[in-house]
mmCIF file of C-alpha atoms in Angstrom:
data_model
loop_
_atom_site.group_PDB
_atom_site.id
_atom_site.type_symbol
_atom_site.label_atom_id
_atom_site.label_comp_id
_atom_site.label_asym_id
_atom_site.label_seq_id
_atom_site.Cartn_x
_atom_site.Cartn_y
_atom_site.Cartn_z
ATOM 1 C CA UNK A 1 -10.871 -5.930 9.172
ATOM 2 C CA UNK A 2 -10.253 -8.234 6.239
ATOM 3 C CA UNK A 3 -12.813 -7.796 3.394
ATOM 4 C CA UNK A 4 -14.513 -4.964 5.312
ATOM 5 C CA UNK A 5 -16.292 -2.124 3.459
ATOM 6 C CA UNK A 6 -13.538 0.277 4.582
ATOM 7 C CA UNK A 7 -10.757 -1.784 3.011
ATOM 8 C CA UNK A 8 -12.838 -2.557 -0.085
ATOM 9 C CA UNK A 9 -13.502 1.132 -0.718
ATOM 10 C CA UNK A 10 -9.868 2.007 0.037
ATOM 11 C CA UNK A 11 -8.685 -0.481 -2.592
ATOM 12 C CA UNK A 12 -11.285 0.673 -5.128
ATOM 13 C CA UNK A 13 -10.264 4.322 -4.729
ATOM 14 C CA UNK A 14 -6.570 3.409 -4.960
ATOM 15 C CA UNK A 15 -7.183 1.819 -8.363
ATOM 16 C CA UNK A 16 -8.195 5.181 -9.827
ATOM 17 C CA UNK A 17 -5.609 7.749 -10.857
ATOM 18 C CA UNK A 18 -5.000 10.209 -8.042
ATOM 19 C CA UNK A 19 -7.531 13.099 -7.998
ATOM 20 C CA UNK A 20 -9.468 11.603 -10.929
ATOM 21 C CA UNK A 21 -12.682 10.774 -9.026
ATOM 22 C CA UNK A 22 -15.496 13.376 -9.245
ATOM 23 C CA UNK A 23 -16.563 14.705 -5.849
ATOM 24 C CA UNK A 24 -20.024 13.113 -5.792
ATOM 25 C CA UNK A 25 -18.679 9.669 -6.748
ATOM 26 C CA UNK A 26 -15.874 10.024 -4.208
ATOM 27 C CA UNK A 27 -18.272 10.825 -1.366
ATOM 28 C CA UNK A 28 -20.397 7.787 -2.207
ATOM 29 C CA UNK A 29 -17.359 5.507 -2.022
ATOM 30 C CA UNK A 30 -15.973 7.153 1.105
ATOM 31 C CA UNK A 31 -19.243 7.031 3.034
ATOM 32 C CA UNK A 32 -19.547 3.258 3.229
ATOM 33 C CA UNK A 33 -15.939 2.884 4.372
ATOM 34 C CA UNK A 34 -16.140 5.685 6.937
ATOM 35 C CA UNK A 35 -19.316 4.213 8.464
ATOM 36 C CA UNK A 36 -17.521 0.884 8.719
ATOM 37 C CA UNK A 37 -14.541 2.508 10.449
ATOM 38 C CA UNK A 38 -16.816 4.282 12.946
ATOM 39 C CA UNK A 39 -18.298 0.929 13.941
ATOM 40 C CA UNK A 40 -14.867 -0.717 14.102
ATOM 41 C CA UNK A 41 -13.313 1.943 16.323
ATOM 42 C CA UNK A 42 -16.366 2.182 18.577
ATOM 43 C CA UNK A 43 -16.180 -1.564 19.208
ATOM 44 C CA UNK A 44 -12.404 -1.722 19.681
ATOM 45 C CA UNK A 45 -11.429 1.590 21.308
ATOM 46 C CA UNK A 46 -13.179 2.092 24.660
ATOM 47 C CA UNK A 47 -12.631 5.862 24.791
ATOM 48 C CA UNK A 48 -13.855 6.412 21.230
ATOM 49 C CA UNK A 49 -16.900 4.234 21.922
ATOM 50 C CA UNK A 50 -17.839 6.351 24.949
ATOM 51 C CA UNK A 51 -17.570 9.538 22.891
ATOM 52 C CA UNK A 52 -19.603 8.329 19.945
ATOM 53 C CA UNK A 53 -22.269 6.759 22.157
ATOM 54 C CA UNK A 54 -22.692 10.100 23.933
ATOM 55 C CA UNK A 55 -22.685 12.353 20.872
ATOM 56 C CA UNK A 56 -24.110 10.313 17.969
ATOM 57 C CA UNK A 57 -27.237 8.204 17.737
ATOM 58 C CA UNK A 58 -26.092 5.947 14.919
ATOM 59 C CA UNK A 59 -23.035 5.011 12.858
ATOM 60 C CA UNK A 60 -24.819 4.734 9.506
ATOM 61 C CA UNK A 61 -24.353 8.338 8.430
ATOM 62 C CA UNK A 62 -26.289 9.386 5.355
ATOM 63 C CA UNK A 63 -23.621 11.916 4.293
ATOM 64 C CA UNK A 64 -19.861 12.139 4.769
ATOM 65 C CA UNK A 65 -20.305 15.295 6.843
ATOM 66 C CA UNK A 66 -22.510 13.313 9.276
ATOM 67 C CA UNK A 67 -19.768 10.786 10.119
ATOM 68 C CA UNK A 68 -18.770 11.110 13.818
ATOM 69 C CA UNK A 69 -15.646 13.214 14.351
ATOM 70 C CA UNK A 70 -13.327 13.859 17.281
ATOM 71 C CA UNK A 71 -11.243 16.980 18.008
ATOM 72 C CA UNK A 72 -7.561 16.628 17.225
ATOM 73 C CA UNK A 73 -6.727 17.678 20.793
ATOM 74 C CA UNK A 74 -8.122 14.349 22.025
ATOM 75 C CA UNK A 75 -4.999 12.583 20.750
ATOM 76 C CA UNK A 76 -2.920 14.802 23.040
ATOM 77 C CA UNK A 77 -4.877 13.977 26.191
ATOM 78 C CA UNK A 78 -5.611 10.274 25.561
ATOM 79 C CA UNK A 79 -3.781 7.348 24.054
ATOM 80 C CA UNK A 80 -6.347 5.962 21.615
ATOM 81 C CA UNK A 81 -5.851 2.533 20.067
ATOM 82 C CA UNK A 82 -8.185 0.087 18.328
ATOM 83 C CA UNK A 83 -5.728 -2.835 18.266
ATOM 84 C CA UNK A 84 -4.032 -4.882 21.000
ATOM 85 C CA UNK A 85 -0.815 -3.463 22.427
ATOM 86 C CA UNK A 86 1.270 -6.230 20.858
ATOM 87 C CA UNK A 87 -0.014 -5.304 17.386
ATOM 88 C CA UNK A 88 1.363 -1.748 17.593
ATOM 89 C CA UNK A 89 4.358 -1.493 15.260
ATOM 90 C CA UNK A 90 5.329 2.088 16.102
ATOM 91 C CA UNK A 91 4.093 5.135 17.979
ATOM 92 C CA UNK A 92 4.216 8.436 16.143
ATOM 93 C CA UNK A 93 4.178 11.741 17.991
ATOM 94 C CA UNK A 94 3.175 15.169 16.759
ATOM 95 C CA UNK A 95 5.616 18.022 16.545
ATOM 96 C CA UNK A 96 5.200 20.600 19.295
ATOM 97 C CA UNK A 97 6.843 23.334 21.268
ATOM 98 C CA UNK A 98 8.747 22.543 24.446
ATOM 99 C CA UNK A 99 6.358 21.742 27.280
ATOM 100 C CA UNK A 100 3.314 21.292 25.021
ATOM 101 C CA UNK A 101 1.307 18.091 24.895
ATOM 102 C CA UNK A 102 1.993 15.809 21.942
ATOM 103 C CA UNK A 103 -0.321 13.482 20.067
ATOM 104 C CA UNK A 104 0.671 9.823 20.319
ATOM 105 C CA UNK A 105 -0.592 7.670 17.479
ATOM 106 C CA UNK A 106 -0.534 3.840 17.603
ATOM 107 C CA UNK A 107 0.292 2.372 14.191
ATOM 108 C CA UNK A 108 0.043 -1.306 13.254
ATOM 109 C CA UNK A 109 1.379 -3.080 10.173
ATOM 110 C CA UNK A 110 -1.839 -2.776 8.145
ATOM 111 C CA UNK A 111 -2.240 0.951 8.803
ATOM 112 C CA UNK A 112 1.438 1.510 7.915
ATOM 113 C CA UNK A 113 0.886 -0.285 4.608
ATOM 114 C CA UNK A 114 -2.116 1.874 3.689
ATOM 115 C CA UNK A 115 -0.276 5.049 4.699
ATOM 116 C CA UNK A 116 2.558 4.127 2.344
ATOM 117 C CA UNK A 117 0.233 3.241 -0.551
ATOM 118 C CA UNK A 118 -1.705 6.488 -0.259
ATOM 119 C CA UNK A 119 1.409 8.648 0.074
ATOM 120 C CA UNK A 120 2.966 6.887 -2.906
ATOM 121 C CA UNK A 121 -0.059 7.667 -5.091
ATOM 122 C CA UNK A 122 0.195 11.386 -4.283
ATOM 123 C CA UNK A 123 3.961 11.892 -4.439
ATOM 124 C CA UNK A 124 4.521 9.703 -7.502
ATOM 125 C CA UNK A 125 2.016 11.850 -9.378
ATOM 126 C CA UNK A 126 4.387 14.840 -9.147
ATOM 127 C CA UNK A 127 7.798 13.139 -8.835
ATOM 128 C CA UNK A 128 7.327 10.301 -11.311
ATOM 129 C CA UNK A 129 7.899 6.582 -11.052
ATOM 130 C CA UNK A 130 11.702 6.624 -10.797
ATOM 131 C CA UNK A 131 13.655 7.303 -7.600
ATOM 132 C CA UNK A 132 15.821 10.396 -8.194
ATOM 133 C CA UNK A 133 18.746 11.495 -5.989
ATOM 134 C CA UNK A 134 17.248 13.168 -2.931
ATOM 135 C CA UNK A 135 18.242 16.186 -0.864
ATOM 136 C CA UNK A 136 16.718 16.184 2.639
ATOM 137 C CA UNK A 137 16.610 19.629 4.244
ATOM 138 C CA UNK A 138 16.945 18.255 7.769
ATOM 139 C CA UNK A 139 19.238 16.256 10.032
ATOM 140 C CA UNK A 140 19.569 12.481 9.889
ATOM 141 C CA UNK A 141 18.950 12.406 13.643
ATOM 142 C CA UNK A 142 15.182 12.881 13.120
ATOM 143 C CA UNK A 143 14.853 9.344 11.709
ATOM 144 C CA UNK A 144 17.212 7.545 14.089
ATOM 145 C CA UNK A 145 14.509 5.772 16.153
ATOM 146 C CA UNK A 146 11.812 4.357 13.823
ATOM 147 C CA UNK A 147 9.784 2.955 16.752
ATOM 148 C CA UNK A 148 9.024 6.403 18.188
ATOM 149 C CA UNK A 149 8.786 9.014 15.472
ATOM 150 C CA UNK A 150 7.816 12.656 15.646
ATOM 151 C CA UNK A 151 5.621 14.039 12.873
ATOM 152 C CA UNK A 152 8.739 15.629 11.421
ATOM 153 C CA UNK A 153 10.730 12.387 11.525
ATOM 154 C CA UNK A 154 7.833 10.379 10.117
ATOM 155 C CA UNK A 155 7.485 12.867 7.278
ATOM 156 C CA UNK A 156 11.185 12.610 6.413
ATOM 157 C CA UNK A 157 11.220 8.816 6.682
ATOM 158 C CA UNK A 158 8.065 8.495 4.597
ATOM 159 C CA UNK A 159 9.473 10.698 1.848
ATOM 160 C CA UNK A 160 12.887 9.039 1.743
ATOM 161 C CA UNK A 161 11.455 6.006 -0.047
ATOM 162 C CA UNK A 162 10.857 8.188 -3.107
ATOM 163 C CA UNK A 163 14.545 9.031 -3.547
ATOM 164 C CA UNK A 164 18.045 7.551 -3.465
ATOM 165 C CA UNK A 165 21.567 8.701 -2.640
ATOM 166 C CA UNK A 166 20.130 10.792 0.193
ATOM 167 C CA UNK A 167 22.021 13.891 1.276
ATOM 168 C CA UNK A 168 21.038 15.467 4.613
ATOM 169 C CA UNK A 169 21.580 19.209 4.530
ATOM 170 C CA UNK A 170 22.028 19.568 8.310
ATOM 171 C CA UNK A 171 24.253 17.772 10.791
ATOM 172 C CA UNK A 172 23.265 16.465 14.239
ATOM 173 C CA UNK A 173 23.583 19.964 15.711
ATOM 174 C CA UNK A 174 21.344 21.466 12.980
ATOM 175 C CA UNK A 175 24.352 23.143 11.378
ATOM 176 C CA UNK A 176 24.494 23.665 7.631
ATOM 177 C CA UNK A 177 26.669 21.153 5.699
ATOM 178 C CA UNK A 178 27.840 23.522 2.967
ATOM 179 C CA UNK A 179 30.558 21.406 1.398
ATOM 180 C CA UNK A 180 28.404 18.278 1.455
ATOM 181 C CA UNK A 181 25.674 20.164 -0.441
ATOM 182 C CA UNK A 182 28.099 21.586 -3.016
ATOM 183 C CA UNK A 183 29.581 18.141 -3.662
ATOM 184 C CA UNK A 184 26.163 16.463 -3.903
ATOM 185 C CA UNK A 185 24.734 19.063 -6.300
ATOM 186 C CA UNK A 186 27.848 18.861 -8.498
ATOM 187 C CA UNK A 187 27.580 15.062 -8.554
ATOM 188 C CA UNK A 188 23.987 15.195 -9.811
ATOM 189 C CA UNK A 189 24.201 18.275 -12.056
ATOM 190 C CA UNK A 190 21.827 17.839 -14.997
ATOM 191 C CA UNK A 191 20.033 14.930 -13.327
ATOM 192 C CA UNK A 192 16.466 15.201 -11.982
ATOM 193 C CA UNK A 193 16.560 15.512 -8.188
ATOM 194 C CA UNK A 194 14.005 15.443 -5.380
ATOM 195 C CA UNK A 195 14.174 17.927 -2.492
ATOM 196 C CA UNK A 196 12.145 17.526 0.684
ATOM 197 C CA UNK A 197 11.963 19.519 3.893
ATOM 198 C CA UNK A 198 9.741 21.458 6.233
ATOM 199 C CA UNK A 199 8.986 24.889 4.925
ATOM 200 C CA UNK A 200 10.810 27.033 7.471
ATOM 201 C CA UNK A 201 13.965 24.876 7.298
ATOM 202 C CA UNK A 202 13.886 24.984 3.495
ATOM 203 C CA UNK A 203 13.641 28.773 3.559
ATOM 204 C CA UNK A 204 16.134 29.327 6.363
ATOM 205 C CA UNK A 205 18.873 27.067 5.034
ATOM 206 C CA UNK A 206 18.393 26.121 1.377
ATOM 207 C CA UNK A 207 17.019 29.416 0.057
ATOM 208 C CA UNK A 208 19.605 31.454 1.938
ATOM 209 C CA UNK A 209 22.358 29.315 0.442
ATOM 210 C CA UNK A 210 21.001 29.607 -3.118
ATOM 211 C CA UNK A 211 21.270 33.370 -2.765
ATOM 212 C CA UNK A 212 24.904 33.136 -1.696
ATOM 213 C CA UNK A 213 26.109 30.304 -3.905
ATOM 214 C CA UNK A 214 23.829 30.601 -6.950
ATOM 215 C CA UNK A 215 23.066 26.876 -7.041
ATOM 216 C CA UNK A 216 21.306 25.615 -10.154
ATOM 217 C CA UNK A 217 18.296 23.610 -8.951
ATOM 218 C CA UNK A 218 16.261 23.913 -12.130
ATOM 219 C CA UNK A 219 16.290 20.118 -12.453
ATOM 220 C CA UNK A 220 14.680 19.678 -9.031
ATOM 221 C CA UNK A 221 11.241 18.999 -7.579
ATOM 222 C CA UNK A 222 10.683 20.471 -4.101
ATOM 223 C CA UNK A 223 8.046 18.994 -1.783
ATOM 224 C CA UNK A 224 7.614 20.881 1.498
ATOM 225 C CA UNK A 225 5.145 21.433 4.344
ATOM 226 C CA UNK A 226 4.610 23.232 7.646
ATOM 227 C CA UNK A 227 6.235 26.223 9.277
ATOM 228 C CA UNK A 228 4.298 28.942 7.449
ATOM 229 C CA UNK A 229 3.619 30.891 10.637
ATOM 230 C CA UNK A 230 7.282 31.825 11.017
ATOM 231 C CA UNK A 231 7.563 32.741 7.352
ATOM 232 C CA UNK A 232 4.417 34.851 7.392
ATOM 233 C CA UNK A 233 5.902 36.874 10.251
ATOM 234 C CA UNK A 234 8.718 37.639 7.811
ATOM 235 C CA UNK A 235 6.218 38.580 5.078
ATOM 236 C CA UNK A 236 6.998 35.437 3.054
ATOM 237 C CA UNK A 237 3.770 34.249 1.418
ATOM 238 C CA UNK A 238 3.516 31.037 -0.660
ATOM 239 C CA UNK A 239 3.719 33.160 -3.817
ATOM 240 C CA UNK A 240 6.847 34.947 -2.563
ATOM 241 C CA UNK A 241 8.331 31.593 -1.543
ATOM 242 C CA UNK A 242 7.900 30.111 -5.033
ATOM 243 C CA UNK A 243 9.013 33.236 -6.880
ATOM 244 C CA UNK A 244 12.116 33.644 -4.699
ATOM 245 C CA UNK A 245 13.313 30.077 -5.295
ATOM 246 C CA UNK A 246 12.717 30.377 -9.034
ATOM 247 C CA UNK A 247 14.721 33.595 -9.211
ATOM 248 C CA UNK A 248 17.630 32.421 -7.033
ATOM 249 C CA UNK A 249 18.060 28.851 -8.304
ATOM 250 C CA UNK A 250 15.755 28.185 -11.254
ATOM 251 C CA UNK A 251 13.662 25.828 -9.097
ATOM 252 C CA UNK A 252 10.079 26.039 -10.338
ATOM 253 C CA UNK A 253 8.414 22.696 -9.573
ATOM 254 C CA UNK A 254 7.421 23.362 -5.955
ATOM 255 C CA UNK A 255 4.628 21.529 -4.123
ATOM 256 C CA UNK A 256 3.405 22.425 -0.668
ATOM 257 C CA UNK A 257 1.237 19.906 1.191
ATOM 258 C CA UNK A 258 -1.102 19.895 4.183
ATOM 259 C CA UNK A 259 -1.150 16.910 6.511
ATOM 260 C CA UNK A 260 -0.961 15.840 10.141
ATOM 261 C CA UNK A 261 0.364 12.970 12.206
ATOM 262 C CA UNK A 262 -3.204 12.030 13.189
ATOM 263 C CA UNK A 263 -3.885 11.198 9.526
ATOM 264 C CA UNK A 264 -0.546 10.190 8.085
ATOM 265 C CA UNK A 265 -0.672 9.172 4.433
ATOM 266 C CA UNK A 266 -3.647 11.397 3.605
ATOM 267 C CA UNK A 267 -1.887 14.572 2.452
ATOM 268 C CA UNK A 268 -3.496 17.415 0.517
ATOM 269 C CA UNK A 269 -1.016 18.303 -2.242
ATOM 270 C CA UNK A 270 -0.675 21.658 -3.962
ATOM 271 C CA UNK A 271 -1.563 22.141 -7.638
ATOM 272 C CA UNK A 272 -0.531 24.939 -10.000
ATOM 273 C CA UNK A 273 -3.479 27.067 -8.819
ATOM 274 C CA UNK A 274 -1.862 27.234 -5.358
ATOM 275 C CA UNK A 275 -4.657 25.257 -3.690
ATOM 276 C CA UNK A 276 -4.433 21.898 -1.923
ATOM 277 C CA UNK A 277 -6.259 18.755 -3.032
ATOM 278 C CA UNK A 278 -7.052 15.752 -0.794
ATOM 279 C CA UNK A 279 -6.214 12.305 -2.211
ATOM 280 C CA UNK A 280 -8.819 9.814 -3.433
ATOM 281 C CA UNK A 281 -9.028 8.032 -0.067
ATOM 282 C CA UNK A 282 -9.609 11.194 1.980
ATOM 283 C CA UNK A 283 -11.630 14.388 1.964
ATOM 284 C CA UNK A 284 -11.973 17.786 3.606
ATOM 285 C CA UNK A 285 -15.000 19.328 5.309
ATOM 286 C CA UNK A 286 -15.171 22.933 6.540
ATOM 287 C CA UNK A 287 -17.191 23.553 9.726
ATOM 288 C CA UNK A 288 -18.450 26.644 11.507
ATOM 289 C CA UNK A 289 -16.204 27.175 14.589
ATOM 290 C CA UNK A 290 -19.208 28.113 16.743
ATOM 291 C CA UNK A 291 -21.854 25.576 15.664
ATOM 292 C CA UNK A 292 -19.720 22.920 13.900
ATOM 293 C CA UNK A 293 -22.238 22.922 11.041
ATOM 294 C CA UNK A 294 -20.720 22.082 7.628
ATOM 295 C CA UNK A 295 -20.096 25.141 5.467
ATOM 296 C CA UNK A 296 -20.476 25.644 1.727
ATOM 297 C CA UNK A 297 -17.536 26.427 -0.588
ATOM 298 C CA UNK A 298 -16.270 29.963 -0.121
ATOM 299 C CA UNK A 299 -17.041 30.022 3.624
ATOM 300 C CA UNK A 300 -14.145 30.088 6.103
ATOM 301 C CA UNK A 301 -14.169 27.627 9.006
ATOM 302 C CA UNK A 302 -12.456 24.752 10.807
ATOM 303 C CA UNK A 303 -10.861 22.033 8.693
ATOM 304 C CA UNK A 304 -12.079 18.470 9.242
ATOM 305 C CA UNK A 305 -10.198 15.622 7.590
ATOM 306 C CA UNK A 306 -11.689 12.186 6.862
ATOM 307 C CA UNK A 307 -9.629 9.231 5.658
ATOM 308 C CA UNK A 308 -9.953 5.497 5.017
ATOM 309 C CA UNK A 309 -6.361 4.848 6.135
ATOM 310 C CA UNK A 310 -6.373 4.346 9.938
ATOM 311 C CA UNK A 311 -7.740 1.136 11.428
ATOM 312 C CA UNK A 312 -5.317 0.899 14.377
ATOM 313 C CA UNK A 313 -6.572 4.144 15.972
ATOM 314 C CA UNK A 314 -9.767 6.224 15.591
ATOM 315 C CA UNK A 315 -8.328 8.906 13.311
ATOM 316 C CA UNK A 316 -10.626 8.434 10.327
ATOM 317 C CA UNK A 317 -12.579 11.630 11.065
ATOM 318 C CA UNK A 318 -10.707 14.428 12.853
ATOM 319 C CA UNK A 319 -11.674 18.047 13.463
ATOM 320 C CA UNK A 320 -8.495 20.136 13.387
ATOM 321 C CA UNK A 321 -7.739 23.524 14.926
ATOM 322 C CA UNK A 322 -6.828 24.940 11.510
ATOM 323 C CA UNK A 323 -8.921 27.385 9.510
ATOM 324 C CA UNK A 324 -9.517 26.930 5.815
ATOM 325 C CA UNK A 325 -11.912 27.414 2.927
ATOM 326 C CA UNK A 326 -12.968 25.285 -0.043
ATOM 327 C CA UNK A 327 -12.423 27.536 -3.054
ATOM 328 C CA UNK A 328 -14.177 25.352 -5.630
ATOM 329 C CA UNK A 329 -15.001 21.727 -6.517
ATOM 330 C CA UNK A 330 -14.202 19.626 -9.624
ATOM 331 C CA UNK A 331 -12.540 22.497 -11.492
ATOM 332 C CA UNK A 332 -10.028 20.090 -13.072
ATOM 333 C CA UNK A 333 -6.868 22.173 -12.566
ATOM 334 C CA UNK A 334 -3.893 19.976 -13.568
ATOM 335 C CA UNK A 335 -6.447 17.214 -14.079
ATOM 336 C CA UNK A 336 -7.430 17.300 -10.393
ATOM 337 C CA UNK A 337 -11.047 16.802 -9.406
ATOM 338 C CA UNK A 338 -12.503 17.161 -5.926
ATOM 339 C CA UNK A 339 -12.185 19.997 -3.440
ATOM 340 C CA UNK A 340 -9.609 22.783 -3.730
ATOM 341 C CA UNK A 341 -8.556 23.754 -0.189
ATOM 342 C CA UNK A 342 -6.906 26.953 0.983
ATOM 343 C CA UNK A 343 -5.439 26.810 4.498
ATOM 344 C CA UNK A 344 -5.688 30.137 6.315
ATOM 345 C CA UNK A 345 -4.031 29.468 9.656
ATOM 346 C CA UNK A 346 -4.598 28.273 13.210
ATOM 347 C CA UNK A 347 -7.714 29.139 15.184
ATOM 348 C CA UNK A 348 -6.830 30.898 18.484
ATOM 349 C CA UNK A 349 -7.020 28.284 21.255
ATOM 350 C CA UNK A 350 -9.458 30.319 23.301
ATOM 351 C CA UNK A 351 -12.046 30.267 20.510
ATOM 352 C CA UNK A 352 -12.378 26.483 20.089
ATOM 353 C CA UNK A 353 -15.060 25.410 22.560
ATOM 354 C CA UNK A 354 -18.113 23.193 22.559
ATOM 355 C CA UNK A 355 -17.072 19.960 20.877
ATOM 356 C CA UNK A 356 -13.913 19.530 22.957
ATOM 357 C CA UNK A 357 -15.815 20.300 26.152
ATOM 358 C CA UNK A 358 -18.517 17.725 25.422
ATOM 359 C CA UNK A 359 -15.924 15.114 24.516
ATOM 360 C CA UNK A 360 -14.031 15.734 27.748
ATOM 361 C CA UNK A 361 -17.240 15.345 29.745
ATOM 362 C CA UNK A 362 -18.025 12.070 27.943
ATOM 363 C CA UNK A 363 -14.637 10.612 28.822
ATOM 364 C CA UNK A 364 -14.862 11.757 32.433
ATOM 365 C CA UNK A 365 -18.290 10.175 32.945
#
């Protein structure tokens, strides 16, 4: 796809400072690239082509919300690829419970490069340009096989490039490495540090330890994601999460993010208002769960993510099973323009019908 509209618009949006593009200008730039990706994937991925031919009359959408989308569950039931098998550099899998189906995402070299560039633009905006010592609230075993990565392992591996002198908080049996943490924190006392982990692990292990050991993490930046369902069952809201860490360890620079393996690199990162902002090369649409019509800001519905990153698989426009709401647009909090997203939770499986059913019928035809 050399010199294609999708890559041209990706590069143009990457030149701008992250979150600096007004929503209307962003949609204009995204639209051309997304239309190009729809054509590319329809021509190179047989399954995607059958879906789009059945559900959409044309690929030249007039608005971003008119770009063809597929349900995220499709990546669990079908292996979708828009490049030859020999071009696939790695296969990433989603995280899931035992016995559940997992998404399998085919990644080539070019898609990997764009994922890294986009992630770098977001994380560098809150971490800075230097690579600080990094504490990983996980086990090193999750990144052992780079050719077949889970969403969790891919998230850890992707974040590790932003730090140095990595310390893994857990051993291969997911046991807490207390002495290793004490030694590492003492070694970097007074030095800016980066902390990364998935939300429930961060709360279960790191927060519990800060209560016992009174670690000083006031020089740290924490980036975390996922696992809110378990915390909410314990009455731990995002506000409680942030306040608890600040009280126990002095850690105040805390950034949650929303992302998925089907759109790696396009993360929505939290600002000081507590809402999540998509990067320049991606956007969020909220749809009615019953009709799939796009909803205005303030209306709760299904989250759809669009992104200019993936060319090796048709993941440029994905309807998730998560509920969210756009709180406002172009408010400029922390200098961030675009849509401010609040994620509410997962839609009950039994309620998501219609689109998935039609897609399944298209593939079976």
